[in-house]
C-alpha positions as MATLAB code, in Angstrom:
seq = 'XXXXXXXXXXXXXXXXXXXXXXXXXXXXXXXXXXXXXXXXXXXXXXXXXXXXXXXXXXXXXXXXXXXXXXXXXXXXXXXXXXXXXXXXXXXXXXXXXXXXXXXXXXXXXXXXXXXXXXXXXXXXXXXXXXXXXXXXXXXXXXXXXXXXXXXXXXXXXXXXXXXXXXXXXXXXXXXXXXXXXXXXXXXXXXXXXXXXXXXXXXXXXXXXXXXXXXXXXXXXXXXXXXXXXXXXXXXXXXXXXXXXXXXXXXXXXXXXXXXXXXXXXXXXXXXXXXXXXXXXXXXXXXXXXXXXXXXXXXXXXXXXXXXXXXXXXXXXXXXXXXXXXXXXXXXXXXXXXXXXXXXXXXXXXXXXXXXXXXXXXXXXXXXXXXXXXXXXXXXXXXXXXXXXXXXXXXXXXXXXXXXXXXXXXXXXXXXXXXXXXXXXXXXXXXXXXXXXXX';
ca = [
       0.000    0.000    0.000;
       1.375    3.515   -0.799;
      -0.593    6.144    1.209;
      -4.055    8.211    1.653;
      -3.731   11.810    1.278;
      -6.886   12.577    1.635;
      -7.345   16.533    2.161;
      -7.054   17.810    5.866;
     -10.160   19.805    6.957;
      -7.299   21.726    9.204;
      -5.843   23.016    6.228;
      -5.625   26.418    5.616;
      -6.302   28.600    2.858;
      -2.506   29.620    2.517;
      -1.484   26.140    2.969;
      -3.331   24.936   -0.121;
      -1.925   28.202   -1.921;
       1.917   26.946   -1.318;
       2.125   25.085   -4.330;
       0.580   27.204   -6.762;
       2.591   30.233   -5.360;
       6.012   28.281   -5.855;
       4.650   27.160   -9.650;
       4.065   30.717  -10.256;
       7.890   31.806   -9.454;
       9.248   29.227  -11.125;
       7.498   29.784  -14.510;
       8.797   33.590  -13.143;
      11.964   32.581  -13.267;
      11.937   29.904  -16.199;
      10.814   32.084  -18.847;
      13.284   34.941  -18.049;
      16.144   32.561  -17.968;
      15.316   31.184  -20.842;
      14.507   34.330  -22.879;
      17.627   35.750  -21.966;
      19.688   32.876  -23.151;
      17.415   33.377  -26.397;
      18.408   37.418  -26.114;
      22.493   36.630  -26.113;
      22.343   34.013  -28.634;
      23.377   31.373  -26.128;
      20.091   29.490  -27.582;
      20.835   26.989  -30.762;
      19.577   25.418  -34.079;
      20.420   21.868  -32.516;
      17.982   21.969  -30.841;
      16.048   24.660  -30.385;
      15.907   25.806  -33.996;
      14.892   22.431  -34.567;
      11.139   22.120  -32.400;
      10.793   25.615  -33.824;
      10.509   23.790  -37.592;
       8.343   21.195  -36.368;
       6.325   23.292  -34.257;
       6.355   26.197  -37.320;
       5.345   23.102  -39.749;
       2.062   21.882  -37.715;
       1.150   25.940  -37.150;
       0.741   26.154  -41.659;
      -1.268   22.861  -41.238;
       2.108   20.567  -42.707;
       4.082   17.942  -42.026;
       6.213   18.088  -39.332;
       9.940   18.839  -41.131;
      13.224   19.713  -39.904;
      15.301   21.515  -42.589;
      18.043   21.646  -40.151;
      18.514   17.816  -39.656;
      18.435   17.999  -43.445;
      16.266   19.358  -46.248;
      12.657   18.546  -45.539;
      13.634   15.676  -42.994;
      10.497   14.479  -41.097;
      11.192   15.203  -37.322;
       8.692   12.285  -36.458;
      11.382    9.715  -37.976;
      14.139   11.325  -35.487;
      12.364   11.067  -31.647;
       8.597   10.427  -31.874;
       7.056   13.601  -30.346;
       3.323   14.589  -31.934;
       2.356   16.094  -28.712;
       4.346   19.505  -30.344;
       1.385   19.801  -32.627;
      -0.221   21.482  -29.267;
       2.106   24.135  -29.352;
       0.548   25.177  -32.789;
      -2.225   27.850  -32.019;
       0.198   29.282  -29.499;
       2.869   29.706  -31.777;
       0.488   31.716  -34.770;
      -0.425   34.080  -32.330;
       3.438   34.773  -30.909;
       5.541   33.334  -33.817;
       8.473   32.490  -32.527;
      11.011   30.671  -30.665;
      10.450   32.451  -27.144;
       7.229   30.449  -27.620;
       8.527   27.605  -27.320;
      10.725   28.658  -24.593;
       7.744   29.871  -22.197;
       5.829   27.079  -23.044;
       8.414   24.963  -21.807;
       8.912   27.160  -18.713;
       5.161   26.712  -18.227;
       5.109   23.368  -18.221;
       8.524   22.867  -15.935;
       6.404   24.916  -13.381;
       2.910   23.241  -13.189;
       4.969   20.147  -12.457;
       6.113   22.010   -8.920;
       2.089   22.139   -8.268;
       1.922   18.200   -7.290;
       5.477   17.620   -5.898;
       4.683   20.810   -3.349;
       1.487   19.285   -2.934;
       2.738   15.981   -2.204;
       5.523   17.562    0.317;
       3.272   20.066    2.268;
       0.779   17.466    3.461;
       3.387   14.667    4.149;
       6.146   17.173    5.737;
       4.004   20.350    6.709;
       3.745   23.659    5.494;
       7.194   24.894    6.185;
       9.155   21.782    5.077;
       7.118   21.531    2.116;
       7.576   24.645    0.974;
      11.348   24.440    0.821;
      10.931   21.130   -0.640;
       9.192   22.709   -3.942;
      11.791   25.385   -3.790;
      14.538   22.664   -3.828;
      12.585   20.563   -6.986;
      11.986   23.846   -8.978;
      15.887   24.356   -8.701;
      17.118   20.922   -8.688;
      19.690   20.346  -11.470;
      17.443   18.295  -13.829;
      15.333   20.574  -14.529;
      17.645   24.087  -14.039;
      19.603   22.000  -16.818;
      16.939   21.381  -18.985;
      15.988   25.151  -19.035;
      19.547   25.661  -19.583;
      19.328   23.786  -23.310;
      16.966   25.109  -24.939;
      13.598   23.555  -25.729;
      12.438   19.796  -25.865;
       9.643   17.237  -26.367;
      10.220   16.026  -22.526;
       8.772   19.233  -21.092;
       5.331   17.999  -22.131;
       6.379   14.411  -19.792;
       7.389   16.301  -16.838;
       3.776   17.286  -15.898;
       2.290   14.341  -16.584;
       4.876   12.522  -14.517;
       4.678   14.646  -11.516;
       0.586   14.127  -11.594;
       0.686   10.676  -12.255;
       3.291   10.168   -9.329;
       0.925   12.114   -7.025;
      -2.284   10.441   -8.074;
      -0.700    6.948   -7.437;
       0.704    8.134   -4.162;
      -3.165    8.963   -3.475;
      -4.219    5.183   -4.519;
      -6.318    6.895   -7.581;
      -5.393    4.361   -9.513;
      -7.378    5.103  -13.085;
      -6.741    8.756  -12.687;
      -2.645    8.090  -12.191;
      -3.082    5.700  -15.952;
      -5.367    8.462  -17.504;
      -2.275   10.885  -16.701;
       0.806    9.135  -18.053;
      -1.116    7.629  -21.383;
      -0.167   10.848  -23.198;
       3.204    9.792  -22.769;
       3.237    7.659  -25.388;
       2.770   11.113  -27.670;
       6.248   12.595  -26.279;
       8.810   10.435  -26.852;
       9.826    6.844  -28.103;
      10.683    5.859  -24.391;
       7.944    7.076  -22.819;
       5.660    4.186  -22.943;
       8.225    2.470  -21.255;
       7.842    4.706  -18.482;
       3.710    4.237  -18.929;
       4.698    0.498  -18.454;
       5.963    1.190  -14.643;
       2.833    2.962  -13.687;
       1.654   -0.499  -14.635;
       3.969   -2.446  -12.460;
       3.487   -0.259   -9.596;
      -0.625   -1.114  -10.053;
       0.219   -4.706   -9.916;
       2.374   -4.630   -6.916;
      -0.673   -2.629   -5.372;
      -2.886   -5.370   -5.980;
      -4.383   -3.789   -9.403;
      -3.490   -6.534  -11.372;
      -5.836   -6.559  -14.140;
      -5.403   -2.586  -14.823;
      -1.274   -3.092  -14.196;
      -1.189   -5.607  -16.626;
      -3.105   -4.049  -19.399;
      -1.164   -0.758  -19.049;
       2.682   -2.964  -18.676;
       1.263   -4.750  -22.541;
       0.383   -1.486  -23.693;
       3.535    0.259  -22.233;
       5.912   -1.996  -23.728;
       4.259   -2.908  -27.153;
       3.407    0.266  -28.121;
       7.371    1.361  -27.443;
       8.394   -1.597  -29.663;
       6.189   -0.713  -32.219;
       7.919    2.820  -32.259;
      11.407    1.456  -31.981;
      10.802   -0.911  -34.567;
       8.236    0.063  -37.062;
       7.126    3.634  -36.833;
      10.459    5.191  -36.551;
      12.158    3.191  -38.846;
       9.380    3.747  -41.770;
       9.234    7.597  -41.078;
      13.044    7.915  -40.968;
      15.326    8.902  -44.505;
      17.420    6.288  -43.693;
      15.100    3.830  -42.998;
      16.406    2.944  -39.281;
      16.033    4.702  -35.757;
      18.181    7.682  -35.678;
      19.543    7.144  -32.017;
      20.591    3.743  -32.311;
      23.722    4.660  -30.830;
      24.909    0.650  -29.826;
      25.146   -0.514  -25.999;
      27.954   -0.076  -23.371;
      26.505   -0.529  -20.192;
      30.083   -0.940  -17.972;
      31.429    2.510  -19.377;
      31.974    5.404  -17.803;
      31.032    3.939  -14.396;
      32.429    6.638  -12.082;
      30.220    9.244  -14.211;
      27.090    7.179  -13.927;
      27.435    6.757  -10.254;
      28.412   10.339   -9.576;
      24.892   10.916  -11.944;
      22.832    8.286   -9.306;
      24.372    9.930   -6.359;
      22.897   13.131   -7.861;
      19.751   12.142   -7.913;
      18.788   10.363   -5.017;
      20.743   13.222   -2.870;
      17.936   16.146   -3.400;
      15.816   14.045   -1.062;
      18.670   12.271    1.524;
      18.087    9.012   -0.296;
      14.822    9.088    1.058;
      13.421    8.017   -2.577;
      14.976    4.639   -1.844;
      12.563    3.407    0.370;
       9.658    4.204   -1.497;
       8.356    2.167   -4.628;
       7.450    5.077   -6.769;
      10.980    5.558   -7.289;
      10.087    2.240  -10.071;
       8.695    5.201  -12.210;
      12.325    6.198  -12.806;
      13.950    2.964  -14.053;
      12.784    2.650  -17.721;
      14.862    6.102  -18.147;
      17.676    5.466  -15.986;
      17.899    2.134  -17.773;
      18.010    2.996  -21.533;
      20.263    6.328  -20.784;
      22.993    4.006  -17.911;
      23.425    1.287  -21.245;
      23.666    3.284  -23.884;
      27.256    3.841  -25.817;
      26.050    7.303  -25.826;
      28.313    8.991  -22.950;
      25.774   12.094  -23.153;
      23.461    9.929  -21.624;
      25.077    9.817  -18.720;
      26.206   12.398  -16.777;
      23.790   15.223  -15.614;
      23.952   17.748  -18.286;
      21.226   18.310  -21.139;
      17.753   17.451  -20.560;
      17.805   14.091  -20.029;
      17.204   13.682  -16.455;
      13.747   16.206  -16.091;
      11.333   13.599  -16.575;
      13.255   12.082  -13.562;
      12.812   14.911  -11.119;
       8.811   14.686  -10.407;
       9.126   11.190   -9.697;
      12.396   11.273   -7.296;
      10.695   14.107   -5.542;
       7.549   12.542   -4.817;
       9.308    9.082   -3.919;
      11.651   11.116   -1.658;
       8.634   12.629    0.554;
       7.104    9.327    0.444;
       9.950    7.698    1.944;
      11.184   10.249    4.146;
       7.922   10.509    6.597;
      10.452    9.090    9.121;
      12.815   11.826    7.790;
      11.079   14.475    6.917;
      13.741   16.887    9.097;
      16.190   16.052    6.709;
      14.593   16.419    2.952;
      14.057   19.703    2.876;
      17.506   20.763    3.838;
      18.835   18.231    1.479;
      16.563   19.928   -0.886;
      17.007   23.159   -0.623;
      20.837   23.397   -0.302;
      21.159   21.203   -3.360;
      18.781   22.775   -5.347;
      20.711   25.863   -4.720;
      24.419   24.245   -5.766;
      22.439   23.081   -8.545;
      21.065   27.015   -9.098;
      24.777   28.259   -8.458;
      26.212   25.687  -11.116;
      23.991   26.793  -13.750;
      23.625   30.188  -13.669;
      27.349   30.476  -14.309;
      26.322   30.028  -17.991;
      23.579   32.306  -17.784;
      26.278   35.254  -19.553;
      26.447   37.744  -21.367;
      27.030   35.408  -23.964;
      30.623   35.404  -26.003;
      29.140   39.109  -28.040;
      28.798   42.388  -26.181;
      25.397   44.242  -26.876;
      26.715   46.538  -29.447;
      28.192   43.485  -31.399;
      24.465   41.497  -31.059;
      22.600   44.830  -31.878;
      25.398   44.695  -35.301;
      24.095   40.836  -35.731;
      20.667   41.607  -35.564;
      21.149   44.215  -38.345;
      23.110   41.960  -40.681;
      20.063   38.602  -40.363;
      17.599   41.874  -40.926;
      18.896   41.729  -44.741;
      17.542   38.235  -45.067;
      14.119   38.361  -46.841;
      11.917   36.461  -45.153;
      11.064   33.592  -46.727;
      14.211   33.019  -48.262;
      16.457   29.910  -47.863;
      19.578   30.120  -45.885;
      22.446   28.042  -44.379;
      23.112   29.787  -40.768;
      25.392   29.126  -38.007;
      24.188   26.957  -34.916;
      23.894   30.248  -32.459;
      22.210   32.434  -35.202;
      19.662   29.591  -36.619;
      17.046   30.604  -34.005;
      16.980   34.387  -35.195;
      15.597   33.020  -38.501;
      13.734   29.878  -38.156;
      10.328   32.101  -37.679;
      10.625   33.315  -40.993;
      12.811   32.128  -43.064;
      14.129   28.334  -44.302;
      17.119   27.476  -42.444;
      19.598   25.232  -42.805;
      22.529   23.851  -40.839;
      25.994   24.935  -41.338;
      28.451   22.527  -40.887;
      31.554   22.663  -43.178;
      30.388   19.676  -45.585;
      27.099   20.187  -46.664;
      26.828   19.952  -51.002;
      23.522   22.359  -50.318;
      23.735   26.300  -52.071;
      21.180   27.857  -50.875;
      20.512   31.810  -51.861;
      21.987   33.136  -48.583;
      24.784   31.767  -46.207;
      25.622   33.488  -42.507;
      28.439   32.493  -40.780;
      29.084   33.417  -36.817;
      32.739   34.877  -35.426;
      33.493   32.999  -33.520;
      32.330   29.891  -34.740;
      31.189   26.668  -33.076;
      33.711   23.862  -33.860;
      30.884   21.086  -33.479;
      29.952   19.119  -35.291;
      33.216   19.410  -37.507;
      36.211   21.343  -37.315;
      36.889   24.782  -37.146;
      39.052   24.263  -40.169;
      36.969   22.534  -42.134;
      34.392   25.538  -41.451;
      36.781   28.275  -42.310;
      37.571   26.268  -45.552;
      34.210   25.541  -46.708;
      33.424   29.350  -45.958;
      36.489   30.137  -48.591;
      34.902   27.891  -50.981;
      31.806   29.675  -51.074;
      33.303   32.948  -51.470;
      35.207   32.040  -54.619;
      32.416   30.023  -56.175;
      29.691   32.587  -56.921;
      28.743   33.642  -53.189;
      29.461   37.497  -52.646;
      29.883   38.375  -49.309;
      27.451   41.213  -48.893;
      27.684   42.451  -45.589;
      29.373   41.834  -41.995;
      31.229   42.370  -38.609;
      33.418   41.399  -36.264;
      31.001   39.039  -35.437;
      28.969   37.641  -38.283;
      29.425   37.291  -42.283;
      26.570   37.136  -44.342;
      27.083   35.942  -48.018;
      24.594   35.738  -51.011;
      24.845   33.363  -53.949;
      25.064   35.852  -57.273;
];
């Protein structure tokens, strides 16, 4: 049996406005972090510029396509993520990629609704309190907001209300919430498929089952059919190989990280089951992005090792908070060291702006990773990176340039090569050339 939280009649009216107060800074906070990355052109094609495509393609009633994963390249054949087709009437009222970006802060924050929830009637008003503060800045999710824009933001939500409603014993209502997972991400149902097995081991064994079948075929059939059929290249694009005894000092430091937030507490509660699926697929991949603690990769995690930890830690509940709160603010102190001023002063961004303003909109051009998301409202973008055969019509190229996913020499050459086979360069600074095919 998990627990009955069934509301308090002692509660007061500013008790049951805790959570919604701590959601509200954190979308506060969120948004302006993330806009301000956008601002300084710390914000990039890969990936940002990326949604924006898909997102841009479902607003004009299209397919979803990435031109910067390659010309017209269906973004459903890279990660399954259909859910972005929500995002649509949002973004033709406000388009562009700050939509995305708030959207995303939005969602990060009505996740800290249920976890704060969850901690102020297990732990109290105080202790909960600082709990949600310590989730809304724990590194998973200040990380997250620190890369741009992605699919998971959508699962985090869902997660942290599915994780609440099974902690309640609302069985059907904890199912209803995490079956839109399946319309975020490949993995996902994989992660539906441990809602199921926590059902079973609470004696729901018809409904457990049904949802662990449904969980696990309906991943397969994305791994293995709908992925492979929607892809170019006619196999999943992640498929990255296994290595599951690498980098084992980096994995652990990543578990240790996790399970700290809430002194471990998480442990000892069976929630924390929600988590494996994720933790599985990202600790035996050969990818090593998988798994440390940068990117976005662990958000979806957060919700659920929150809501395990004040589960576990009712014996402990002096403890989680301050584990909480003084990680979450490492975690804020870690991450806010790349909130900058980016690597151009204002006067050489305002000289930036002015150069992109020469691109028509509607035209086709190859940018620069850091400059794609100026243009990917309006214009056709695609991805420089030193080898592509593609000419389009216009070409911008950042100083300084990113090395990744090439060389900076290969870059510099390929930039050469344009200019003495029919590109002009047309304008420029310090910081940016912009060329145009004559």
């Amino acid at each position: 049996m998990l627990i009955d939280l069934a509301p308090s009649p002692a509660r007061t009216r500013e008790t049951r406005a805790i959570p919604y107060v701590v959601a509200a800074i954190a979308f506060a906070g969120y948004a302006a972090w993330s806009l301000q990355r956008l601002r300084t052109f710390d914000s990039s094609g890969f990936d940002l510029g990326i949604f924006e495509q898909a997102v841009r393609s479902y607003a004009h009633g299209r397919w979803p396509v990435s031109d910067l994963l390659g010309a017209d390249f269906p973004t459903l054949g890279d990660h399954f993520h259909p859910i972005l087709a929500l995002l649509a009437p949002f973004y033709l009222l406000w388009p562009s990629p700050g939509c995305l970006l708030v959207a995303q802060a939005l969602l990060f924050a009505v996740s800290a609704v249920p976890v704060t929830r969850c901690a102020v009637e297990l732990l109290g008003a105080r202790r909960g309190a600082v709990v949600g503060a310590g989730y809304v800045l724990s590194w998973g999710l200040l990380s997250a907001v620190n890369f741009d824009f992605h699919e998971v933001c959508f699962a985090v939500p869902m997660l942290a209300f599915a994780t609440e409603h099974l902690l309640r014993e609302r069985w059907r209502a904890a199912v209803w919430c995490a079956l839109p997972l399946v319309l975020v991400k490949e993995d996902l149902p994989l992660t539906l498929a441990a809602v199921g097995v926590v059902l079973v081991l609470n004696r729901q064994r018809r409904l457990g089952w049904t949802v662990i079948v449904f969980g696990v075929v309906t991943s397969a059939v994305l791994f293995l059919v709908v992925l492979p059929a929607l892809n170019p290249a006619g196999a999943y694009a992640h498929n990255g190989g296994f290595n599951p005894f690498g980098g084992a000092i980096v994995k652990v430091s990543m578990l240790l990280a996790l399970l700290a937030p809430t002194a471990f507490a998480a442990l000892r509660s069976p929630l924390l089951i929600l988590a494996v699926p994720t933790l599985l697929w990202r600790l035996v991949s050969a990818n090593d992005r998988y798994w440390g603690m940068g990117y976005h990769y662990s958000a979806v995690l957060m919700p659920i090792v929150f809501i395990a930890g004040v589960h576990g830690a009712r014996r402990l509940g002096r403890w989680l908070p301050a584990c909480a709160l003084v990680l979450g603010l490492g975690s804020f102190g870690l991450q806010v060291a790349h909130l900058t001023s980016g690597v151009w002063t204002p006067a050489q961004r305002d000289g930036i702006d002015a150069v992109l303003a020469r691109i028509p909109d509607g035209a086709t051009v190859m940018a620069s990773n850091r400059l794609a998301p100026r243009l990917t409202s309006r214009c056709t973008v695609l991805f420089f990176d030193g080898v592509s055969p593609l000419r389009p019509e216009w070409v911008v190229v950042a100083n300084p340039e990113q090395s990744w996913p090439t060389t900076l020499a290969t870059k510099a050459a390929a930039l050469a090569d344009l200019e003495n086979t029919g590109y002009l360069r047309v304008d420029g600074t310090d910081s940016v050339v912009l060329l145009h095919r004559e």
